PDB file of C-alpha atoms in Angstrom:
ATOM      1  CA  MET A  22      28.225 -32.174   9.346  1.00 85.00           C
ATOM      2  CA  GLU A  23      26.868 -29.934   6.603  1.00 96.00           C
ATOM      3  CA  THR A  24      28.996 -29.673   3.472  1.00 98.00           C
ATOM      4  CA  LEU A  25      28.651 -27.069   0.728  1.00 98.00           C
ATOM      5  CA  GLY A  26      29.879 -27.824  -2.770  1.00 98.00           C
ATOM      6  CA  ILE A  27      31.132 -24.661  -4.488  1.00 98.00           C
ATOM      7  CA  ILE A  28      31.645 -24.843  -8.243  1.00 98.00           C
ATOM      8  CA  THR A  29      33.630 -21.847  -9.470  1.00 96.00           C
ATOM      9  CA  ALA A  30      32.545 -20.769 -12.947  1.00 94.00           C
ATOM     10  CA  ARG A  31      33.569 -17.278 -14.012  1.00 90.00           C
ATOM     11  CA  SER A  32      32.266 -16.342 -17.468  1.00 87.00           C
ATOM     12  CA  GLY A  33      35.402 -14.578 -18.700  1.00 72.00           C
ATOM     13  CA  SER A  34      38.041 -16.752 -20.342  1.00 71.00           C
ATOM     14  CA  LYS A  35      40.957 -15.451 -22.361  1.00 70.00           C
ATOM     15  CA  GLY A  36      41.926 -18.726 -23.999  1.00 72.00           C
ATOM     16  CA  ILE A  37      38.549 -20.145 -25.041  1.00 83.00           C
ATOM     17  CA  LYS A  38      35.375 -18.030 -25.088  1.00 84.00           C
ATOM     18  CA  ASP A  39      32.810 -19.288 -22.542  1.00 91.00           C
ATOM     19  CA  LYS A  40      35.024 -22.273 -21.806  1.00 93.00           C
ATOM     20  CA  ASN A  41      33.025 -23.409 -18.766  1.00 95.00           C
ATOM     21  CA  ILE A  42      29.854 -23.951 -20.798  1.00 95.00           C
ATOM     22  CA  LYS A  43      31.463 -25.067 -24.059  1.00 94.00           C
ATOM     23  CA  GLU A  44      30.023 -28.382 -25.224  1.00 95.00           C
ATOM     24  CA  LEU A  45      32.085 -31.465 -24.442  1.00 95.00           C
ATOM     25  CA  ASN A  46      30.861 -34.814 -25.763  1.00 94.00           C
ATOM     26  CA  GLY A  47      27.257 -33.582 -25.915  1.00 93.00           C
ATOM     27  CA  LYS A  48      27.055 -31.607 -22.662  1.00 96.00           C
ATOM     28  CA  PRO A  49      28.295 -28.240 -21.377  1.00 97.00           C
ATOM     29  CA  LEU A  50      31.639 -28.609 -19.610  1.00 97.00           C
ATOM     30  CA  ILE A  51      30.223 -27.447 -16.269  1.00 98.00           C
ATOM     31  CA  ALA A  52      27.507 -30.131 -16.340  1.00 98.00           C
ATOM     32  CA  TYR A  53      30.010 -32.904 -15.584  1.00 98.00           C
ATOM     33  CA  THR A  54      31.108 -31.244 -12.350  1.00 98.00           C
ATOM     34  CA  ILE A  55      27.552 -30.403 -11.275  1.00 98.00           C
ATOM     35  CA  GLU A  56      26.400 -33.983 -11.839  1.00 98.00           C
ATOM     36  CA  SER A  57      29.382 -35.480  -9.990  1.00 98.00           C
ATOM     37  CA  ALA A  58      28.833 -33.203  -6.991  1.00 98.00           C
ATOM     38  CA  LEU A  59      25.104 -33.969  -6.875  1.00 98.00           C
ATOM     39  CA  GLN A  60      25.787 -37.711  -7.002  1.00 98.00           C
ATOM     40  CA  SER A  61      28.192 -37.588  -4.045  1.00 98.00           C
ATOM     41  CA  CYS A  62      26.718 -38.745  -0.735  1.00 97.00           C
ATOM     42  CA  TYR A  63      28.980 -36.296   1.147  1.00 98.00           C
ATOM     43  CA  VAL A  64      27.800 -33.026  -0.416  1.00 98.00           C
ATOM     44  CA  ASP A  65      24.599 -31.546   1.026  1.00 98.00           C
ATOM     45  CA  GLU A  66      24.183 -28.546  -1.261  1.00 98.00           C
ATOM     46  CA  VAL A  67      25.743 -27.866  -4.655  1.00 98.00           C
ATOM     47  CA  MET A  68      26.011 -24.242  -5.741  1.00 98.00           C
ATOM     48  CA  VAL A  69      27.660 -22.483  -8.663  1.00 98.00           C
ATOM     49  CA  SER A  70      29.514 -19.218  -8.116  1.00 97.00           C
ATOM     50  CA  THR A  71      29.289 -17.286 -11.377  1.00 95.00           C
ATOM     51  CA  ASP A  72      29.045 -13.715 -12.591  1.00 94.00           C
ATOM     52  CA  SER A  73      26.849 -14.683 -15.559  1.00 94.00           C
ATOM     53  CA  VAL A  74      23.049 -14.938 -15.700  1.00 96.00           C
ATOM     54  CA  ARG A  75      23.439 -17.292 -18.663  1.00 95.00           C
ATOM     55  CA  TYR A  76      25.789 -19.564 -16.690  1.00 96.00           C
ATOM     56  CA  ALA A  77      23.408 -19.427 -13.720  1.00 97.00           C
ATOM     57  CA  GLU A  78      20.392 -20.509 -15.767  1.00 97.00           C
ATOM     58  CA  LEU A  79      22.319 -23.366 -17.368  1.00 97.00           C
ATOM     59  CA  SER A  80      23.673 -24.501 -13.974  1.00 97.00           C
ATOM     60  CA  GLU A  81      20.184 -24.546 -12.467  1.00 98.00           C
ATOM     61  CA  ARG A  82      18.985 -26.587 -15.431  1.00 97.00           C
ATOM     62  CA  TYR A  83      21.491 -29.299 -14.429  1.00 98.00           C
ATOM     63  CA  GLY A  84      20.415 -29.224 -10.776  1.00 97.00           C
ATOM     64  CA  ALA A  85      22.789 -26.785  -9.087  1.00 98.00           C
ATOM     65  CA  SER A  86      21.737 -23.872  -6.897  1.00 97.00           C
ATOM     66  CA  VAL A  87      22.685 -20.298  -7.831  1.00 98.00           C
ATOM     67  CA  PRO A  88      21.277 -18.181  -4.992  1.00 97.00           C
ATOM     68  CA  PHE A  89      23.271 -15.098  -5.998  1.00 96.00           C
ATOM     69  CA  LEU A  90      25.733 -13.893  -8.628  1.00 96.00           C
ATOM     70  CA  ARG A  91      29.407 -13.374  -7.923  1.00 94.00           C
ATOM     71  CA  SER A  92      30.570  -9.833  -7.204  1.00 92.00           C
ATOM     72  CA  GLU A  93      32.467  -7.869  -9.828  1.00 86.00           C
ATOM     73  CA  LYS A  94      35.605  -7.664  -7.672  1.00 89.00           C
ATOM     74  CA  ASN A  95      35.839 -11.471  -7.602  1.00 87.00           C
ATOM     75  CA  SER A  96      35.114 -11.905 -11.308  1.00 85.00           C
ATOM     76  CA  ASN A  97      38.318 -10.671 -12.926  1.00 82.00           C
ATOM     77  CA  ASP A  98      41.495 -12.433 -14.045  1.00 78.00           C
ATOM     78  CA  THR A  99      43.323 -11.729 -10.785  1.00 76.00           C
ATOM     79  CA  SER A 100      40.566 -12.924  -8.431  1.00 80.00           C
ATOM     80  CA  SER A 101      41.636 -15.846  -6.250  1.00 91.00           C
ATOM     81  CA  SER A 102      39.483 -18.946  -5.801  1.00 92.00           C
ATOM     82  CA  LEU A 103      39.897 -18.583  -2.045  1.00 95.00           C
ATOM     83  CA  ASN A 104      38.313 -15.126  -2.086  1.00 94.00           C
ATOM     84  CA  VAL A 105      35.447 -16.549  -4.117  1.00 96.00           C
ATOM     85  CA  VAL A 106      34.902 -19.224  -1.439  1.00 97.00           C
ATOM     86  CA  PHE A 107      34.927 -16.624   1.348  1.00 97.00           C
ATOM     87  CA  GLU A 108      32.441 -14.475  -0.558  1.00 96.00           C
ATOM     88  CA  VAL A 109      30.101 -17.443  -0.985  1.00 97.00           C
ATOM     89  CA  LEU A 110      30.284 -18.353   2.720  1.00 98.00           C
ATOM     90  CA  GLU A 111      29.683 -14.745   3.760  1.00 97.00           C
ATOM     91  CA  LYS A 112      26.608 -14.431   1.539  1.00 97.00           C
ATOM     92  CA  TYR A 113      25.187 -17.715   2.817  1.00 97.00           C
ATOM     93  CA  GLU A 114      25.721 -16.556   6.408  1.00 96.00           C
ATOM     94  CA  LYS A 115      23.766 -13.385   5.636  1.00 96.00           C
ATOM     95  CA  MET A 116      21.001 -15.690   4.417  1.00 96.00           C
ATOM     96  CA  GLY A 117      21.125 -17.453   7.798  1.00 96.00           C
ATOM     97  CA  LYS A 118      22.894 -20.575   6.533  1.00 96.00           C
ATOM     98  CA  SER A 119      26.283 -21.939   7.632  1.00 96.00           C
ATOM     99  CA  PHE A 120      28.324 -25.029   6.773  1.00 98.00           C
ATOM    100  CA  ASP A 121      30.933 -27.161   8.544  1.00 98.00           C
ATOM    101  CA  ASN A 122      32.898 -28.104   5.424  1.00 98.00           C
ATOM    102  CA  ILE A 123      33.274 -26.948   1.846  1.00 98.00           C
ATOM    103  CA  ILE A 124      34.446 -28.679  -1.287  1.00 98.00           C
ATOM    104  CA  MET A 125      35.600 -26.427  -4.098  1.00 98.00           C
ATOM    105  CA  LEU A 126      35.297 -27.921  -7.573  1.00 98.00           C
ATOM    106  CA  GLN A 127      36.460 -26.386 -10.840  1.00 97.00           C
ATOM    107  CA  PRO A 128      34.440 -27.105 -14.020  1.00 97.00           C
ATOM    108  CA  THR A 129      37.664 -27.695 -15.942  1.00 96.00           C
ATOM    109  CA  SER A 130      38.056 -31.209 -14.462  1.00 97.00           C
ATOM    110  CA  PRO A 131      35.293 -33.138 -16.281  1.00 97.00           C
ATOM    111  CA  LEU A 132      36.811 -36.592 -15.693  1.00 97.00           C
ATOM    112  CA  ARG A 133      36.613 -36.205 -11.917  1.00 98.00           C
ATOM    113  CA  THR A 134      33.634 -38.363 -10.870  1.00 98.00           C
ATOM    114  CA  TYR A 135      31.485 -38.641  -7.756  1.00 98.00           C
ATOM    115  CA  ASN A 136      33.605 -41.662  -6.776  1.00 98.00           C
ATOM    116  CA  HIS A 137      36.676 -39.426  -6.591  1.00 98.00           C
ATOM    117  CA  ILE A 138      34.742 -36.927  -4.475  1.00 98.00           C
ATOM    118  CA  ASN A 139      33.536 -39.692  -2.143  1.00 98.00           C
ATOM    119  CA  GLU A 140      37.018 -41.178  -1.782  1.00 98.00           C
ATOM    120  CA  ALA A 141      38.487 -37.742  -1.033  1.00 98.00           C
ATOM    121  CA  PHE A 142      35.899 -37.229   1.725  1.00 98.00           C
ATOM    122  CA  GLN A 143      36.593 -40.696   3.123  1.00 98.00           C
ATOM    123  CA  LEU A 144      40.269 -39.723   3.402  1.00 98.00           C
ATOM    124  CA  PHE A 145      39.245 -36.376   4.942  1.00 98.00           C
ATOM    125  CA  TYR A 146      37.274 -38.077   7.722  1.00 98.00           C
ATOM    126  CA  LYS A 147      39.662 -41.010   8.202  1.00 98.00           C
ATOM    127  CA  LYS A 148      42.624 -38.678   8.742  1.00 98.00           C
ATOM    128  CA  GLY A 149      40.634 -36.193  10.823  1.00 98.00           C
ATOM    129  CA  ALA A 150      42.073 -33.705   8.338  1.00 98.00           C
ATOM    130  CA  ASP A 151      41.593 -29.967   8.150  1.00 98.00           C
ATOM    131  CA  SER A 152      41.796 -30.189   4.362  1.00 98.00           C
ATOM    132  CA  VAL A 153      42.289 -32.588   1.471  1.00 98.00           C
ATOM    133  CA  VAL A 154      43.551 -31.550  -1.966  1.00 98.00           C
ATOM    134  CA  SER A 155      43.730 -33.732  -5.073  1.00 98.00           C
ATOM    135  CA  VAL A 156      47.015 -34.394  -6.849  1.00 98.00           C
ATOM    136  CA  CYS A 157      48.364 -36.704  -9.522  1.00 98.00           C
ATOM    137  CA  GLU A 158      51.810 -38.018 -10.328  1.00 96.00           C
ATOM    138  CA  CYS A 159      53.904 -35.704 -12.506  1.00 94.00           C
ATOM    139  CA  GLU A 160      54.145 -36.781 -16.124  1.00 89.00           C
ATOM    140  CA  HIS A 161      57.908 -36.090 -16.038  1.00 86.00           C
ATOM    141  CA  SER A 162      60.222 -35.861 -13.049  1.00 85.00           C
ATOM    142  CA  PRO A 163      61.350 -32.280 -12.332  1.00 87.00           C
ATOM    143  CA  LEU A 164      64.748 -33.787 -11.536  1.00 84.00           C
ATOM    144  CA  LEU A 165      65.174 -34.233 -15.288  1.00 84.00           C
ATOM    145  CA  SER A 166      64.480 -30.528 -15.876  1.00 88.00           C
ATOM    146  CA  ASN A 167      66.603 -27.394 -15.589  1.00 90.00           C
ATOM    147  CA  THR A 168      66.932 -23.870 -16.924  1.00 92.00           C
ATOM    148  CA  LEU A 169      68.983 -23.038 -20.038  1.00 95.00           C
ATOM    149  CA  SER A 170      71.500 -20.275 -20.533  1.00 93.00           C
ATOM    150  CA  ASP A 171      71.180 -17.906 -23.516  1.00 96.00           C
ATOM    151  CA  ASP A 172      73.717 -19.918 -25.510  1.00 96.00           C
ATOM    152  CA  LEU A 173      71.821 -23.197 -24.794  1.00 97.00           C
ATOM    153  CA  ASN A 174      74.844 -24.809 -23.100  1.00 96.00           C
ATOM    154  CA  MET A 175      73.837 -27.978 -21.245  1.00 92.00           C
ATOM    155  CA  TYR A 176      76.839 -28.387 -18.948  1.00 89.00           C
ATOM    156  CA  GLU A 177      75.566 -30.092 -15.765  1.00 84.00           C
ATOM    157  CA  PHE A 178      71.995 -29.845 -17.035  1.00 87.00           C
ATOM    158  CA  ILE A 179      71.268 -32.943 -14.967  1.00 82.00           C
ATOM    159  CA  LYS A 180      72.961 -33.073 -11.581  1.00 77.00           C
ATOM    160  CA  SER A 181      75.080 -36.178 -11.069  1.00 70.00           C
ATOM    161  CA  GLU A 182      72.987 -37.336  -8.119  1.00 64.00           C
ATOM    162  CA  ASN A 183      69.900 -37.271 -10.393  1.00 58.00           C
ATOM    163  CA  ASN A 184      71.572 -39.040 -13.304  1.00 60.00           C
ATOM    164  CA  LEU A 185      69.562 -42.209 -12.728  1.00 65.00           C
ATOM    165  CA  ARG A 186      67.190 -44.308 -14.761  1.00 67.00           C
ATOM    166  CA  ARG A 187      63.747 -42.730 -14.901  1.00 66.00           C
ATOM    167  CA  GLN A 188      62.229 -45.630 -12.955  1.00 69.00           C
ATOM    168  CA  ASP A 189      64.780 -45.140 -10.163  1.00 73.00           C
ATOM    169  CA  LEU A 190      63.909 -41.488  -9.531  1.00 79.00           C
ATOM    170  CA  LYS A 191      61.633 -40.449  -6.681  1.00 85.00           C
ATOM    171  CA  ARG A 192      57.990 -39.889  -7.537  1.00 89.00           C
ATOM    172  CA  PHE A 193      56.799 -36.301  -7.703  1.00 94.00           C
ATOM    173  CA  TYR A 194      53.200 -35.135  -7.553  1.00 96.00           C
ATOM    174  CA  ARG A 195      51.447 -32.006  -8.778  1.00 97.00           C
ATOM    175  CA  LEU A 196      48.157 -30.297  -8.021  1.00 97.00           C
ATOM    176  CA  ASN A 197      45.551 -31.318 -10.589  1.00 97.00           C
ATOM    177  CA  GLY A 198      42.885 -28.719  -9.671  1.00 96.00           C
ATOM    178  CA  ALA A 199      40.067 -31.249  -9.304  1.00 98.00           C
ATOM    179  CA  ILE A 200      39.196 -31.326  -5.573  1.00 98.00           C
ATOM    180  CA  TYR A 201      39.698 -28.964  -2.627  1.00 98.00           C
ATOM    181  CA  ILE A 202      38.042 -29.923   0.685  1.00 98.00           C
ATOM    182  CA  SER A 203      38.348 -27.986   3.928  1.00 98.00           C
ATOM    183  CA  LYS A 204      36.788 -27.369   7.308  1.00 98.00           C
ATOM    184  CA  VAL A 205      35.249 -23.913   7.140  1.00 98.00           C
ATOM    185  CA  THR A 206      36.566 -22.713  10.523  1.00 97.00           C
ATOM    186  CA  ILE A 207      40.148 -23.735   9.707  1.00 98.00           C
ATOM    187  CA  LEU A 208      40.027 -22.242   6.210  1.00 97.00           C
ATOM    188  CA  LYS A 209      38.888 -18.923   7.632  1.00 97.00           C
ATOM    189  CA  GLN A 210      41.729 -18.978  10.189  1.00 97.00           C
ATOM    190  CA  ILE A 211      44.708 -19.965   8.032  1.00 97.00           C
ATOM    191  CA  LYS A 212      43.371 -18.867   4.612  1.00 96.00           C
ATOM    192  CA  THR A 213      44.954 -21.768   2.736  1.00 96.00           C
ATOM    193  CA  PHE A 214      44.156 -25.373   1.813  1.00 97.00           C
ATOM    194  CA  TYR A 215      47.755 -26.383   2.590  1.00 97.00           C
ATOM    195  CA  GLY A 216      47.993 -26.278   6.367  1.00 95.00           C
ATOM    196  CA  TYR A 217      49.799 -28.631   8.740  1.00 95.00           C
ATOM    197  CA  ASN A 218      46.879 -31.075   8.817  1.00 98.00           C
ATOM    198  CA  SER A 219      46.339 -31.175   5.045  1.00 98.00           C
ATOM    199  CA  TYR A 220      46.469 -34.428   3.068  1.00 98.00           C
ATOM    200  CA  ALA A 221      46.744 -35.389  -0.591  1.00 98.00           C
ATOM    201  CA  TYR A 222      44.129 -37.395  -2.427  1.00 98.00           C
ATOM    202  CA  VAL A 223      45.957 -39.070  -5.317  1.00 98.00           C
ATOM    203  CA  MET A 224      44.156 -39.363  -8.660  1.00 98.00           C
ATOM    204  CA  GLY A 225      45.309 -40.975 -11.888  1.00 96.00           C
ATOM    205  CA  GLN A 226      46.765 -38.867 -14.680  1.00 94.00           C
ATOM    206  CA  THR A 227      43.903 -39.735 -17.030  1.00 93.00           C
ATOM    207  CA  GLU A 228      41.221 -38.426 -14.642  1.00 96.00           C
ATOM    208  CA  SER A 229      43.348 -35.349 -13.960  1.00 97.00           C
ATOM    209  CA  VAL A 230      42.838 -33.745 -17.375  1.00 95.00           C
ATOM    210  CA  ASP A 231      42.431 -29.995 -16.800  1.00 95.00           C
ATOM    211  CA  ILE A 232      40.667 -28.170 -19.632  1.00 94.00           C
ATOM    212  CA  ASP A 233      42.488 -25.033 -20.721  1.00 91.00           C
ATOM    213  CA  THR A 234      42.962 -25.276 -24.489  1.00 91.00           C
ATOM    214  CA  GLU A 235      41.118 -26.623 -27.527  1.00 93.00           C
ATOM    215  CA  LEU A 236      43.538 -29.555 -27.528  1.00 94.00           C
ATOM    216  CA  ASP A 237      42.529 -30.345 -23.926  1.00 94.00           C
ATOM    217  CA  PHE A 238      38.884 -30.456 -25.053  1.00 93.00           C
ATOM    218  CA  GLU A 239      39.756 -32.872 -27.856  1.00 94.00           C
ATOM    219  CA  TYR A 240      41.820 -35.071 -25.524  1.00 95.00           C
ATOM    220  CA  ALA A 241      39.079 -35.182 -22.864  1.00 95.00           C
ATOM    221  CA  GLU A 242      36.481 -36.032 -25.508  1.00 95.00           C
ATOM    222  CA  PHE A 243      38.724 -38.797 -26.839  1.00 95.00           C
ATOM    223  CA  LEU A 244      39.089 -40.277 -23.330  1.00 94.00           C
ATOM    224  CA  MET A 245      35.343 -40.105 -22.687  1.00 93.00           C
ATOM    225  CA  ARG A 246      34.487 -41.835 -25.933  1.00 91.00           C
ATOM    226  CA  LYS A 247      37.175 -44.444 -25.396  1.00 84.00           C
TER     227      LYS A 247
END
């Protein structure tokens, strides 16, 4: 079973300029994801999908393959990660290379290690899954949330059936953006990672840090040094 690791690294970033290659604790952000993917025993080839020659050269320096640059149509703010994956697979097929599975990894999850990748693949094979997506427990239960009216009135802000101690509420989980695994044939058919035979790989909140702001960089650096 051949597995392709696809690291999505567009150069444009509205929040932080060149976020994906910004230095984090002595290394470019993307380096952590490249190294984790290369260390996994389940990933046969690690490639970076980017629209930037600079990103490509840096990625190759850390051991990833960049056989082609991403197209302009899949390099804007509205481009979906799924379309990026399909573009990568199509270009590889034109090169005469196909894969059974893919794992999509975003550079903004630097605390995701090769152990997480390996465990997610173990779940993938154990379940005979079509896909596995990483999640973590929500920091706060959505049952303790609600909308507010213009006058800020809080009448029935919390429904009576949810008016329980925090530890008595059901656990909720959210996508953490760290790992997306799928069979290629199924992904092409249903065009989603969340099909009937999809399973969650649960990660801790600490490892689920997703870099989006300067504060996220500082927090991730603090956790790494700690």
